[in-house]
Coordinates of C-alpha atoms in Angstrom, one line a residue:
M1 CA -9.3 0.3 1.5
P2 CA -5.7 1.5 1.9
P3 CA -3.6 1.7 -1.2
A4 CA -2.0 -1.6 -2.2
P5 CA 1.7 -1.5 -1.0
L6 CA 4.1 -1.2 -3.9
P7 CA 7.8 -1.8 -3.5
L8 CA 8.8 1.8 -4.4
S9 CA 12.1 3.1 -3.3
C10 CA 15.2 5.0 -4.5
P11 CA 17.4 2.3 -6.1
R12 CA 20.6 4.2 -5.6
V13 CA 20.4 4.4 -1.8
Q14 CA 20.0 0.6 -1.5
D15 CA 23.7 -0.2 -1.9
S16 CA 26.3 2.5 -2.2
S17 CA 29.4 0.2 -2.3
S18 CA 30.8 -2.4 -4.6
S19 CA 31.8 -6.0 -4.2
V20 CA 34.5 -8.3 -5.5
G21 CA 32.0 -10.4 -7.5
L22 CA 31.5 -13.2 -5.1
V23 CA 28.0 -13.9 -3.8
G24 CA 28.0 -15.5 -0.4
P25 CA 29.6 -15.8 3.1
T26 CA 31.4 -19.1 2.1
D27 CA 33.0 -17.4 -0.8
A28 CA 33.9 -14.4 1.4
R29 CA 35.7 -16.7 3.8
V30 CA 37.5 -18.5 1.0
A31 CA 38.6 -15.2 -0.4
H32 CA 39.6 -14.0 3.1
A33 CA 41.7 -17.2 3.7
W34 CA 43.4 -16.8 0.3
A35 CA 44.3 -13.2 1.1
I36 CA 45.8 -14.2 4.5
K37 CA 47.7 -17.0 2.9
K38 CA 49.1 -14.7 0.3
A39 CA 49.8 -11.9 2.9
L40 CA 47.7 -9.6 0.7
K41 CA 47.9 -5.9 1.6
D42 CA 45.7 -4.5 -1.0
R43 CA 43.3 -2.1 0.7
S44 CA 40.7 -2.1 -2.1
F45 CA 40.5 -5.9 -1.8
F46 CA 39.6 -5.7 1.9
N47 CA 37.2 -2.9 1.2
N48 CA 35.3 -5.2 -1.1
L49 CA 35.6 -8.1 1.4
I50 CA 33.8 -5.9 4.0
T51 CA 30.9 -5.4 1.6
L52 CA 30.8 -9.1 0.8
Y53 CA 30.7 -10.1 4.5
S54 CA 28.0 -7.5 5.1
K55 CA 25.6 -9.2 2.7
T56 CA 24.6 -11.8 5.4
P57 CA 23.7 -10.7 9.0
S58 CA 25.6 -13.7 10.5
T59 CA 28.9 -12.5 9.1
L60 CA 28.6 -8.8 10.0
S61 CA 31.1 -9.3 12.8
D62 CA 33.6 -10.6 10.3
A63 CA 33.1 -7.4 8.3
L64 CA 34.0 -5.4 11.4
L65 CA 37.1 -7.5 12.1
V66 CA 38.3 -7.0 8.5
F67 CA 37.8 -3.3 8.8
R68 CA 39.7 -3.0 12.1
R69 CA 42.7 -4.7 10.5
I70 CA 43.0 -2.2 7.6
P71 CA 46.1 -0.1 8.6
S72 CA 44.8 3.2 7.1
P73 CA 41.1 3.0 6.1
N74 CA 40.2 5.5 3.4
V75 CA 36.7 6.9 2.7
V76 CA 35.8 3.8 0.7
S77 CA 36.7 1.6 3.7
W78 CA 34.6 3.7 6.1
T79 CA 31.7 3.9 3.6
A80 CA 31.7 0.1 3.3
I81 CA 31.6 -0.5 7.0
I82 CA 29.0 2.2 7.6
S83 CA 26.8 0.7 4.9
A84 CA 27.3 -2.7 6.4
F85 CA 25.6 -1.6 9.6
A86 CA 22.9 0.5 7.9
G87 CA 20.3 -1.7 9.6
T88 CA 21.7 -0.7 13.0
P89 CA 21.3 3.1 12.9
L90 CA 23.1 4.0 16.2
L91 CA 26.1 1.9 15.3
S92 CA 26.2 3.2 11.8
L93 CA 26.1 6.8 13.1
R94 CA 28.8 6.1 15.7
L95 CA 31.0 4.7 13.0
F96 CA 30.4 7.9 11.0
L97 CA 31.4 10.1 14.0
S98 CA 34.5 7.9 14.4
M99 CA 35.3 8.5 10.7
L100 CA 35.2 12.3 11.2
H101 CA 37.5 12.1 14.2
H102 CA 40.3 10.3 12.3
P103 CA 39.8 12.6 10.2
V104 CA 38.3 11.3 7.0
L105 CA 35.7 13.4 5.1
P106 CA 32.7 11.6 3.6
N107 CA 31.9 11.4 0.0
Q108 CA 28.4 11.4 -1.6
R109 CA 28.2 7.6 -1.3
T110 CA 28.9 7.8 2.4
L111 CA 26.1 10.3 2.9
A112 CA 23.8 8.3 0.7
S113 CA 24.1 5.3 3.0
L114 CA 23.7 7.3 6.1
L115 CA 20.7 9.2 4.8
K116 CA 19.0 5.9 3.9
T117 CA 19.6 4.8 7.5
C118 CA 18.0 8.0 8.8
A119 CA 15.0 7.5 6.5
S120 CA 14.2 4.2 8.3
A121 CA 12.5 5.9 11.3
P122 CA 11.0 9.4 12.1
S123 CA 13.1 9.6 15.3
L124 CA 16.2 9.8 13.1
L125 CA 15.0 13.0 11.4
P126 CA 17.3 15.3 13.5
A127 CA 20.3 13.2 12.5
G128 CA 19.1 13.4 8.9
L129 CA 18.9 17.2 9.1
Q130 CA 22.4 17.4 10.5
L131 CA 23.6 15.2 7.6
H132 CA 21.9 17.5 5.2
S133 CA 23.7 20.5 6.8
L134 CA 27.0 18.7 6.5
A135 CA 26.3 17.9 2.8
L136 CA 25.6 21.6 2.1
K137 CA 28.9 22.6 3.8
L138 CA 30.9 20.0 1.8
S139 CA 29.0 20.9 -1.4
L140 CA 27.7 17.3 -1.7
S141 CA 24.0 17.9 -1.5
S142 CA 23.6 18.7 -5.2
L143 CA 25.5 15.6 -6.4
P144 CA 23.3 12.8 -7.8
F145 CA 24.0 10.1 -5.1
S146 CA 23.6 12.3 -2.0
G147 CA 20.9 14.5 -3.6
S148 CA 18.6 11.5 -4.5
A149 CA 19.3 10.1 -1.0
L150 CA 18.0 13.4 0.5
V151 CA 14.9 13.2 -1.7
H152 CA 14.4 9.6 -0.4
L153 CA 14.9 10.7 3.2
Y154 CA 12.3 13.5 3.1
S155 CA 9.9 11.3 1.2
K156 CA 10.0 8.5 3.8
L157 CA 9.5 11.1 6.6
G158 CA 6.5 12.6 5.0
L159 CA 8.0 15.9 3.9
P160 CA 7.3 16.1 0.1
D161 CA 8.0 19.8 -0.1
H162 CA 11.5 19.3 1.3
A163 CA 12.0 16.3 -1.0
R164 CA 11.1 18.4 -4.0
Q165 CA 13.4 21.2 -2.9
A166 CA 16.3 18.8 -2.6
F167 CA 15.5 17.5 -6.1
D168 CA 15.4 21.0 -7.5
E169 CA 18.9 21.7 -6.2
I170 CA 20.5 18.9 -8.2
P171 CA 21.7 20.5 -11.4
H172 CA 22.5 17.3 -13.3
R173 CA 19.6 14.9 -12.7
D174 CA 19.7 11.4 -13.9
E175 CA 17.0 8.7 -14.0
V176 CA 17.6 7.8 -10.3
C177 CA 17.1 11.4 -9.2
Y178 CA 13.9 11.7 -11.1
S179 CA 12.7 8.3 -9.9
A180 CA 13.3 9.3 -6.2
A181 CA 11.4 12.6 -6.7
I182 CA 8.5 11.0 -8.5
V183 CA 8.2 8.3 -5.9
A184 CA 8.4 10.9 -3.1
L185 CA 5.5 12.9 -4.5
A186 CA 3.4 9.8 -5.3
Q187 CA 3.9 8.3 -1.8
N188 CA 3.0 11.6 -0.1
S189 CA -0.4 12.2 -1.9
R190 CA 0.9 14.7 -4.5
P191 CA -0.3 12.9 -7.6
A192 CA -0.6 15.9 -9.9
D193 CA 3.0 16.9 -9.1
A194 CA 4.2 13.4 -9.6
L195 CA 2.5 13.2 -13.0
S196 CA 3.9 16.6 -14.0
L197 CA 7.4 15.7 -13.0
F198 CA 7.3 12.5 -14.9
S199 CA 6.2 14.5 -18.0
K200 CA 9.2 16.8 -17.5
M201 CA 11.5 13.8 -17.1
R202 CA 10.4 12.5 -20.5
S203 CA 10.7 15.9 -22.1
A204 CA 14.3 16.1 -20.7
G205 CA 15.1 12.9 -22.5
V206 CA 15.8 11.0 -19.2
A207 CA 15.1 7.3 -19.5
S208 CA 12.3 5.7 -17.4
T209 CA 13.1 3.1 -14.8
M210 CA 10.8 0.6 -13.0
Y211 CA 10.8 3.0 -10.0
S212 CA 9.7 6.1 -12.0
V213 CA 7.0 4.2 -13.9
S214 CA 5.6 2.4 -10.9
G215 CA 5.7 5.7 -8.9
V216 CA 3.8 7.7 -11.6
L217 CA 1.3 4.8 -11.9
R218 CA 0.7 5.1 -8.2
A219 CA 0.0 8.8 -8.7
A220 CA -2.4 8.0 -11.6
A221 CA -4.1 5.5 -9.4
E222 CA -4.7 8.0 -6.6
S223 CA -6.3 10.4 -9.1
A224 CA -8.2 7.6 -10.8
A225 CA -6.8 9.1 -14.1
L226 CA -7.9 6.4 -16.5
E227 CA -6.4 7.9 -19.6
Q228 CA -3.1 8.5 -17.8
C229 CA -3.1 4.9 -16.8
R230 CA -3.5 3.7 -20.3
V231 CA -0.8 6.1 -21.6
L232 CA 1.6 5.0 -18.9
H233 CA 0.8 1.4 -19.8
A234 CA 1.7 2.0 -23.4
H235 CA 4.9 3.8 -22.3
A236 CA 5.8 0.8 -20.1
V237 CA 5.4 -1.5 -23.1
A238 CA 7.5 0.8 -25.3
A239 CA 10.2 1.1 -22.6
G240 CA 10.3 -2.7 -22.2
L241 CA 9.1 -2.5 -18.6
E242 CA 5.7 -4.1 -18.9
S243 CA 7.0 -7.5 -17.8
N244 CA 8.8 -6.0 -14.8
L245 CA 7.1 -7.3 -11.6
V246 CA 7.1 -4.0 -9.8
V247 CA 5.6 -2.2 -12.9
A248 CA 3.1 -4.9 -13.6
T249 CA 1.9 -4.8 -10.0
A250 CA 1.6 -1.0 -10.2
L251 CA -0.5 -1.4 -13.3
V252 CA -2.9 -3.8 -11.5
D253 CA -3.2 -1.3 -8.7
A254 CA -3.7 1.7 -11.0
Y255 CA -6.3 0.0 -13.2
G256 CA -8.1 -1.3 -10.1
K257 CA -8.3 2.1 -8.5
S258 CA -9.5 3.6 -11.8
G259 CA -12.4 1.1 -11.8
L260 CA -11.1 -1.0 -14.7
V261 CA -11.1 -4.3 -13.0
L262 CA -11.1 -6.3 -16.2
D263 CA -8.0 -4.4 -17.4
A264 CA -6.4 -5.0 -14.0
R265 CA -7.2 -8.7 -14.3
K266 CA -5.7 -8.9 -17.8
V267 CA -2.4 -7.5 -16.5
F268 CA -2.6 -9.7 -13.4
D269 CA -3.2 -12.9 -15.5
G270 CA -0.2 -11.9 -17.6
M271 CA 1.9 -11.9 -14.4
L272 CA 1.1 -15.5 -13.5
P273 CA 2.6 -17.7 -12.3
G274 CA 5.3 -15.3 -11.3
A275 CA 3.1 -12.8 -9.4
N276 CA 4.1 -12.3 -5.8
I277 CA 1.9 -11.6 -2.8
V278 CA 1.9 -7.9 -3.5
G279 CA 0.4 -8.4 -6.9
W280 CA -2.3 -10.8 -5.6
N281 CA -3.2 -8.4 -2.8
A282 CA -3.5 -5.5 -5.4
M283 CA -5.9 -7.6 -7.5
I284 CA -8.0 -8.6 -4.5
A285 CA -8.1 -5.0 -3.4
A286 CA -9.4 -4.0 -6.8
Y287 CA -12.4 -6.4 -6.5
A288 CA -12.9 -5.2 -2.9
Q289 CA -13.3 -1.6 -3.9
Q290 CA -16.0 -2.6 -6.3
G291 CA -17.8 -4.6 -3.6
D292 CA -17.3 -7.7 -5.6
S293 CA -16.8 -10.1 -2.7
T294 CA -17.3 -13.2 -4.8
S295 CA -14.4 -12.5 -7.2
A296 CA -12.3 -11.3 -4.3
F297 CA -12.8 -14.5 -2.3
Q298 CA -12.3 -16.7 -5.3
L299 CA -8.9 -15.1 -5.9
F300 CA -8.0 -15.3 -2.3
D301 CA -8.8 -19.0 -2.3
R302 CA -6.5 -19.6 -5.3
M303 CA -3.4 -18.2 -3.7
A304 CA -2.5 -21.5 -2.0
D305 CA -2.5 -23.2 -5.5
Y306 CA 0.4 -20.9 -6.4
G307 CA 2.3 -21.7 -3.2
L308 CA 1.7 -18.3 -1.7
V309 CA 1.0 -17.7 2.0
V310 CA -1.7 -15.0 2.7
D311 CA -0.6 -12.1 4.8
E312 CA -2.4 -9.4 6.8
L313 CA -2.9 -7.3 3.7
S314 CA -4.7 -10.2 2.0
F315 CA -7.1 -10.3 4.8
L316 CA -7.6 -6.6 4.9
A317 CA -8.6 -6.7 1.2
I318 CA -11.0 -9.6 1.7
L319 CA -12.6 -8.0 4.8
T320 CA -13.0 -4.8 2.9
A321 CA -14.8 -6.7 0.1
F322 CA -17.2 -8.2 2.7
S323 CA -17.7 -4.9 4.3
N324 CA -18.6 -3.1 1.1
S325 CA -21.0 -5.9 0.3
G326 CA -22.7 -5.8 3.6
L327 CA -21.7 -9.4 4.4
V328 CA -21.4 -9.0 8.2
T329 CA -21.4 -12.6 9.1
E330 CA -18.7 -13.5 6.7
A331 CA -16.6 -10.5 7.8
D332 CA -16.9 -11.5 11.5
R333 CA -16.1 -15.1 10.7
W334 CA -13.0 -14.3 8.7
L335 CA -11.8 -11.9 11.4
H336 CA -11.7 -14.8 13.8
S337 CA -10.4 -17.2 11.2
M338 CA -7.3 -15.2 10.5
S339 CA -5.3 -16.3 13.6
R340 CA -7.1 -19.6 14.1
D341 CA -6.7 -21.1 10.6
F342 CA -4.0 -19.0 9.0
G343 CA -1.8 -17.9 11.9
V344 CA -2.1 -14.2 10.9
A345 CA -2.9 -11.9 13.9
P346 CA -5.6 -9.4 13.1
G347 CA -4.6 -5.7 13.4
L348 CA -6.6 -2.6 14.1
E349 CA -7.3 -2.1 10.4
H350 CA -9.0 -5.6 10.3
Y351 CA -11.2 -4.8 13.3
T352 CA -12.1 -1.4 11.7
C353 CA -13.4 -3.3 8.6
V354 CA -15.7 -5.5 10.7
V355 CA -16.9 -2.5 12.7
G356 CA -17.7 -0.8 9.4
A357 CA -19.6 -3.8 8.2
M358 CA -21.7 -4.1 11.3
A359 CA -22.3 -0.3 11.4
R360 CA -23.3 -0.3 7.7
V361 CA -26.2 -2.7 8.3
G362 CA -27.4 -0.9 11.4
R363 CA -25.9 -3.3 14.1
L364 CA -24.6 -0.4 16.0
E365 CA -24.7 -2.1 19.4
D366 CA -22.6 -4.9 18.0
A367 CA -20.2 -2.5 16.4
E368 CA -19.8 -0.5 19.6
H369 CA -19.3 -3.7 21.6
L370 CA -16.5 -4.8 19.2
V371 CA -14.8 -1.4 19.5
Q372 CA -14.9 -1.7 23.3
T373 CA -13.6 -5.3 23.5
M374 CA -11.1 -5.4 20.7
P375 CA -7.4 -5.8 21.8
F376 CA -6.5 -2.3 20.4
E377 CA -7.0 1.3 21.5
P378 CA -9.6 2.7 19.0
D379 CA -8.0 5.3 16.7
T380 CA -9.7 8.1 14.7
A381 CA -10.6 5.8 11.8
V382 CA -12.6 3.5 14.1
W383 CA -14.5 6.4 15.8
R384 CA -15.1 8.1 12.5
T385 CA -16.6 4.8 11.1
L386 CA -18.9 4.5 14.0
L387 CA -19.9 8.2 13.9
T388 CA -20.8 7.9 10.2
A389 CA -23.0 5.0 11.0
C390 CA -24.7 6.9 13.8
A391 CA -25.5 9.7 11.3
V392 CA -26.7 7.2 8.7
H393 CA -29.0 5.3 11.0
G394 CA -30.2 8.3 13.0
V395 CA -28.8 7.5 16.5
P396 CA -28.1 10.9 18.1
N397 CA -27.3 9.8 21.6
L398 CA -24.6 7.3 20.6
G399 CA -23.5 9.8 17.9
R400 CA -22.8 12.5 20.5
T401 CA -20.7 10.1 22.6
V402 CA -18.7 8.8 19.6
G403 CA -18.3 12.3 18.2
R404 CA -16.7 13.5 21.4
R405 CA -14.4 10.5 21.4
L406 CA -13.3 11.3 17.8
L407 CA -12.7 15.0 18.6
D408 CA -10.7 14.0 21.7
H409 CA -8.4 12.0 19.3
N410 CA -8.3 14.6 16.6
P411 CA -9.6 18.1 17.4
R412 CA -8.8 19.1 13.8
D413 CA -11.1 16.5 12.1
D414 CA -13.5 18.7 10.1
S415 CA -15.7 15.7 9.2
A416 CA -16.4 15.0 12.9
Y417 CA -17.7 18.5 13.5
V418 CA -19.9 18.5 10.3
M419 CA -21.4 15.1 11.1
L420 CA -22.0 15.8 14.7
S421 CA -23.5 19.2 14.0
N422 CA -25.9 17.7 11.4
I423 CA -26.8 14.8 13.8
H424 CA -27.9 17.4 16.3
A425 CA -29.7 19.5 13.7
A426 CA -31.6 16.5 12.3
A427 CA -32.7 15.6 15.8
G428 CA -33.9 19.2 16.4
R429 CA -31.1 19.8 19.0
W430 CA -30.4 23.3 17.7
S431 CA -28.5 24.5 20.8
E432 CA -26.1 21.5 20.7
M433 CA -25.7 22.0 17.0
A434 CA -24.7 25.7 17.6
Q435 CA -22.2 24.6 20.3
V436 CA -20.5 22.2 17.9
R437 CA -20.3 24.9 15.2
T438 CA -19.0 27.4 17.8
L439 CA -16.3 25.0 18.9
M440 CA -15.3 24.3 15.3
K441 CA -14.9 28.1 14.8
E442 CA -13.0 28.6 18.0
R443 CA -10.5 25.9 17.0
G444 CA -10.1 27.4 13.6
V445 CA -11.2 24.2 11.8
R446 CA -12.7 24.5 8.3
K447 CA -14.7 21.8 6.7
E448 CA -13.2 20.3 3.6
G449 CA -14.9 21.4 0.5
G450 CA -16.5 18.8 -1.8
R451 CA -14.6 18.4 -5.0
S452 CA -15.1 16.2 -8.1
W453 CA -12.8 15.8 -11.0
I454 CA -13.1 14.3 -14.5
E455 CA -10.4 13.5 -17.0
V456 CA -10.7 14.8 -20.5
R457 CA -8.1 13.9 -23.1
G458 CA -5.4 13.5 -20.4
E459 CA -6.3 16.7 -18.6
V460 CA -8.0 16.7 -15.2
H461 CA -10.8 19.2 -14.5
V462 CA -11.8 19.9 -10.9
F463 CA -15.2 21.2 -9.8
M464 CA -16.6 22.4 -6.5
A465 CA -20.3 23.0 -5.7
G466 CA -21.7 26.0 -7.6
D467 CA -18.4 26.4 -9.3
R468 CA -18.6 29.0 -12.2
R469 CA -14.8 29.5 -12.6
H470 CA -14.5 27.0 -15.5
E471 CA -14.0 28.6 -18.9
R472 CA -17.0 26.6 -20.2
A473 CA -19.2 27.3 -17.2
A474 CA -22.1 28.6 -19.3
E475 CA -22.2 25.5 -21.4
I476 CA -21.9 23.3 -18.3
Y477 CA -24.8 24.9 -16.5
T478 CA -27.0 24.9 -19.6
K479 CA -26.4 21.2 -20.1
L480 CA -27.0 20.4 -16.5
A481 CA -30.3 22.2 -16.6
E482 CA -31.3 20.2 -19.7
L483 CA -30.3 16.9 -17.9
M484 CA -32.3 17.8 -14.8
E485 CA -35.4 18.6 -16.8
E486 CA -35.1 15.3 -18.8
I487 CA -34.7 13.2 -15.7
A488 CA -37.6 14.9 -14.0
K489 CA -39.8 13.6 -16.9
L490 CA -38.6 10.1 -16.0
G491 CA -39.7 10.5 -12.4
Y492 CA -36.7 12.0 -10.6
V493 CA -37.7 14.2 -7.7
E494 CA -35.1 16.3 -5.8
A495 CA -34.3 15.1 -2.3
S496 CA -35.0 18.7 -1.1
E497 CA -35.6 17.5 2.4
V498 CA -31.9 17.0 2.9
V499 CA -31.4 20.7 3.0
L500 CA -31.9 21.7 6.6
H501 CA -32.1 25.4 6.1
E502 CA -35.6 26.9 5.8
V503 CA -35.3 28.4 2.4
E504 CA -37.5 28.6 -0.7
E505 CA -37.9 25.5 -2.8
T506 CA -36.1 27.2 -5.7
E507 CA -33.0 27.7 -3.5
K508 CA -33.2 24.2 -2.3
R509 CA -33.3 23.0 -5.8
E510 CA -30.3 25.0 -6.8
A511 CA -28.3 23.8 -3.8
L512 CA -28.8 20.3 -5.0
W513 CA -28.5 20.8 -8.7
Y514 CA -25.0 22.4 -8.6
H515 CA -23.2 19.7 -6.6
S516 CA -19.6 19.2 -7.8
E517 CA -20.3 15.7 -9.2
K518 CA -23.3 16.9 -11.2
L519 CA -21.2 19.7 -12.7
A520 CA -18.4 17.2 -13.6
V521 CA -20.9 14.9 -15.4
A522 CA -22.4 17.8 -17.3
F523 CA -18.9 18.9 -18.3
G524 CA -18.1 15.4 -19.4
V525 CA -21.1 15.5 -21.7
V526 CA -20.4 18.9 -23.3
S527 CA -16.6 18.2 -23.6
G528 CA -16.9 14.7 -25.1
A529 CA -15.0 13.2 -22.3
A530 CA -15.7 9.8 -23.6
P531 CA -16.9 8.5 -27.0
P532 CA -20.6 7.5 -27.3
G533 CA -21.2 4.2 -25.5
K534 CA -18.2 4.7 -23.2
A535 CA -18.6 5.5 -19.5
L536 CA -18.3 9.0 -18.0
R537 CA -15.9 8.6 -15.0
V538 CA -16.0 11.0 -12.1
V539 CA -13.9 10.9 -8.9
K540 CA -15.1 12.6 -5.7
N541 CA -13.2 13.3 -2.5
L542 CA -16.2 12.8 -0.3
R543 CA -19.2 10.4 -0.2
I544 CA -21.7 10.8 -3.0
C545 CA -25.0 12.2 -1.6
R546 CA -28.3 10.6 -1.9
D547 CA -29.7 13.2 -4.4
C548 CA -26.7 12.8 -6.8
H549 CA -26.9 9.1 -6.5
E550 CA -30.6 9.1 -7.5
A551 CA -30.0 11.7 -10.3
F552 CA -27.2 9.7 -11.8
K553 CA -29.4 6.6 -12.1
Y554 CA -31.8 8.6 -14.2
M555 CA -29.1 10.3 -16.2
S556 CA -27.6 7.0 -17.2
R557 CA -30.9 6.3 -18.9
V558 CA -31.2 9.8 -20.5
L559 CA -27.6 9.7 -21.8
E560 CA -27.8 6.0 -22.6
R561 CA -24.3 5.5 -21.2
E562 CA -22.7 4.3 -18.1
I563 CA -21.7 6.8 -15.4
V564 CA -19.0 5.7 -13.0
V565 CA -18.4 7.6 -9.7
R566 CA -15.5 6.8 -7.3
D567 CA -16.3 8.4 -4.0
V568 CA -14.3 8.2 -0.8
N569 CA -15.7 4.7 0.0
R570 CA -16.2 2.8 -3.1
Y571 CA -17.2 2.7 -6.8
H572 CA -20.7 3.4 -8.0
R573 CA -21.6 2.2 -11.6
F574 CA -24.8 3.7 -12.9
E575 CA -26.3 2.0 -15.9
N576 CA -29.9 1.7 -17.3
G577 CA -31.3 3.4 -14.2
S578 CA -29.6 1.3 -11.5
C579 CA -26.3 1.3 -9.5
T580 CA -24.0 -1.6 -8.9
C581 CA -24.2 -0.9 -5.2
G582 CA -27.8 -2.0 -5.3
D583 CA -28.7 1.2 -3.3
F584 CA -27.4 -0.7 -0.3
W585 CA -25.8 2.3 1.3
K586 CA -28.9 4.4 0.7
K587 CA -31.4 1.8 1.9
K588 CA -29.6 1.4 5.2
C589 CA -30.1 5.1 5.9
F590 CA -33.8 4.4 6.6
M591 CA -33.8 0.9 8.0
G592 CA -32.2 1.8 11.3
R593 CA -33.6 5.2 11.9
S594 CA -34.8 6.3 15.3
K595 CA -38.3 7.6 16.0
G596 CA -38.7 11.1 14.7
F597 CA -36.1 10.9 12.0
R598 CA -37.3 11.6 8.5
F599 CA -34.0 11.2 6.6
S600 CA -30.4 10.3 7.0
S601 CA -28.2 12.9 8.6
T602 CA -25.3 11.7 6.6
V603 CA -27.1 12.9 3.5
V604 CA -27.4 16.3 5.3
A605 CA -23.7 16.3 6.0
A606 CA -23.0 15.4 2.3
V607 CA -25.1 18.3 1.2
L608 CA -23.6 20.9 3.6
V609 CA -20.0 19.8 2.8
Q610 CA -20.5 19.9 -1.0

């Protein structure tokens, strides 16, 4: 499920000019008529009139007429008309060139408006770079307005390092500069950096804004940093921002992605009846990630009562919920209902959800047919979804075809090589497995290492398989050995068959024992990550493997506490020896297997990638 869209942006680059205090085109024309009648020559009045006309698309031409009748437009006049046409990049840039020819040099507000325009499309990056160069020559890049606009530009174009550098070069940073940088890092998957910068902002005594708080909440959500979410919630209350719609929506999203659906729902209920479509979608998405299709659908059904019209993201959330619950019929029905009953055209992401639902329950032929007949060119996400299903259900022939399609789209996709290699290995096709591994090596592709992290008193600790770098490694391994011995007494048996290599049983056992998520849980126990009776919460960057899934069911009994794992697909809540997923994902590994398959090759992939 993609992250819920939050209205995060740099506030200062939204409007870099002022107005005369009137609020509509009718008022602008009245003011304009009055100025003509009085033969007014005041340039500042006409500068403000340009801004007023630009507030409505239908009167943009009037703004241009006013500008052309100013005898000697100054930098404020040029900035006003350039800002008026910010939604038309080519015209805005042409006006800027005309300004330089007059000649009038820009100020930081002029550049802020132009940089915002360049941030609207990747094709405008060259123009943005030239504006950055000009800002450096004019010594404007380090000023707050143009500096924060540069941060915003690089953020929107997916260049977080450039955004951070632009921020670092601003000597006197205010709340807008910090907000722009925090949002830039959060939007570009740099959550740790965003959280760190927010902390530095508070230490510097800079006030929080709805943008900085919603941005850092997005970062906390991506990291599933529960304690950080709660601290930030408390900060929002203290700063008087809790009731702000943007911040409240970010809180719903953060709690939902941290697995605290009840907390997310409390915040959401507090937003009613003023919650907008973004807030509703965030709440539905929180239920979807838990696989709670009933709650997701009930909320979806209530939107009409509040006068809201569902959009494509509402359907994406509901289809995700059906997919995670294995409700293929419902997912397929709602895909077709989107355009027929709601007038919302399904996009590629919606088809991908249904493909995933079909593939999850072993209906690979139906999934493949949908991929071939949908009105979109399949992307890497579609092919990866289908390849994963081929691995799970043991269908090597289709897996080989799908794997090649995926690698054609993205030759750098490490997961494709790993899954395809393990599909061949599990089918005994050793030469084909070797070919895939060789190709991976020749292309310089390295598989992503499995990582798990756990938050302890606001600090995030990251583990990899067999990781002994932690300062408390000895305690962690001792505790893990104790847990493994205890769960063995309850009936746990290692899934040693998922280790393909022909090694001694002891080596197989160690390969399984020291997975990153097991180390994280053991550390959670020895460090007191949560008070007795509270859940241990672990986040993993890959899918949880079958052995860890089975072990955690037993550990939840031994520890007499809930263990929550958020993997790349969904949440798993282990309590009293069972998981909220109902072992659905694991059962399907064996229901659709082909003749000769003894176990799921996806499990093999999970073990090898740990």
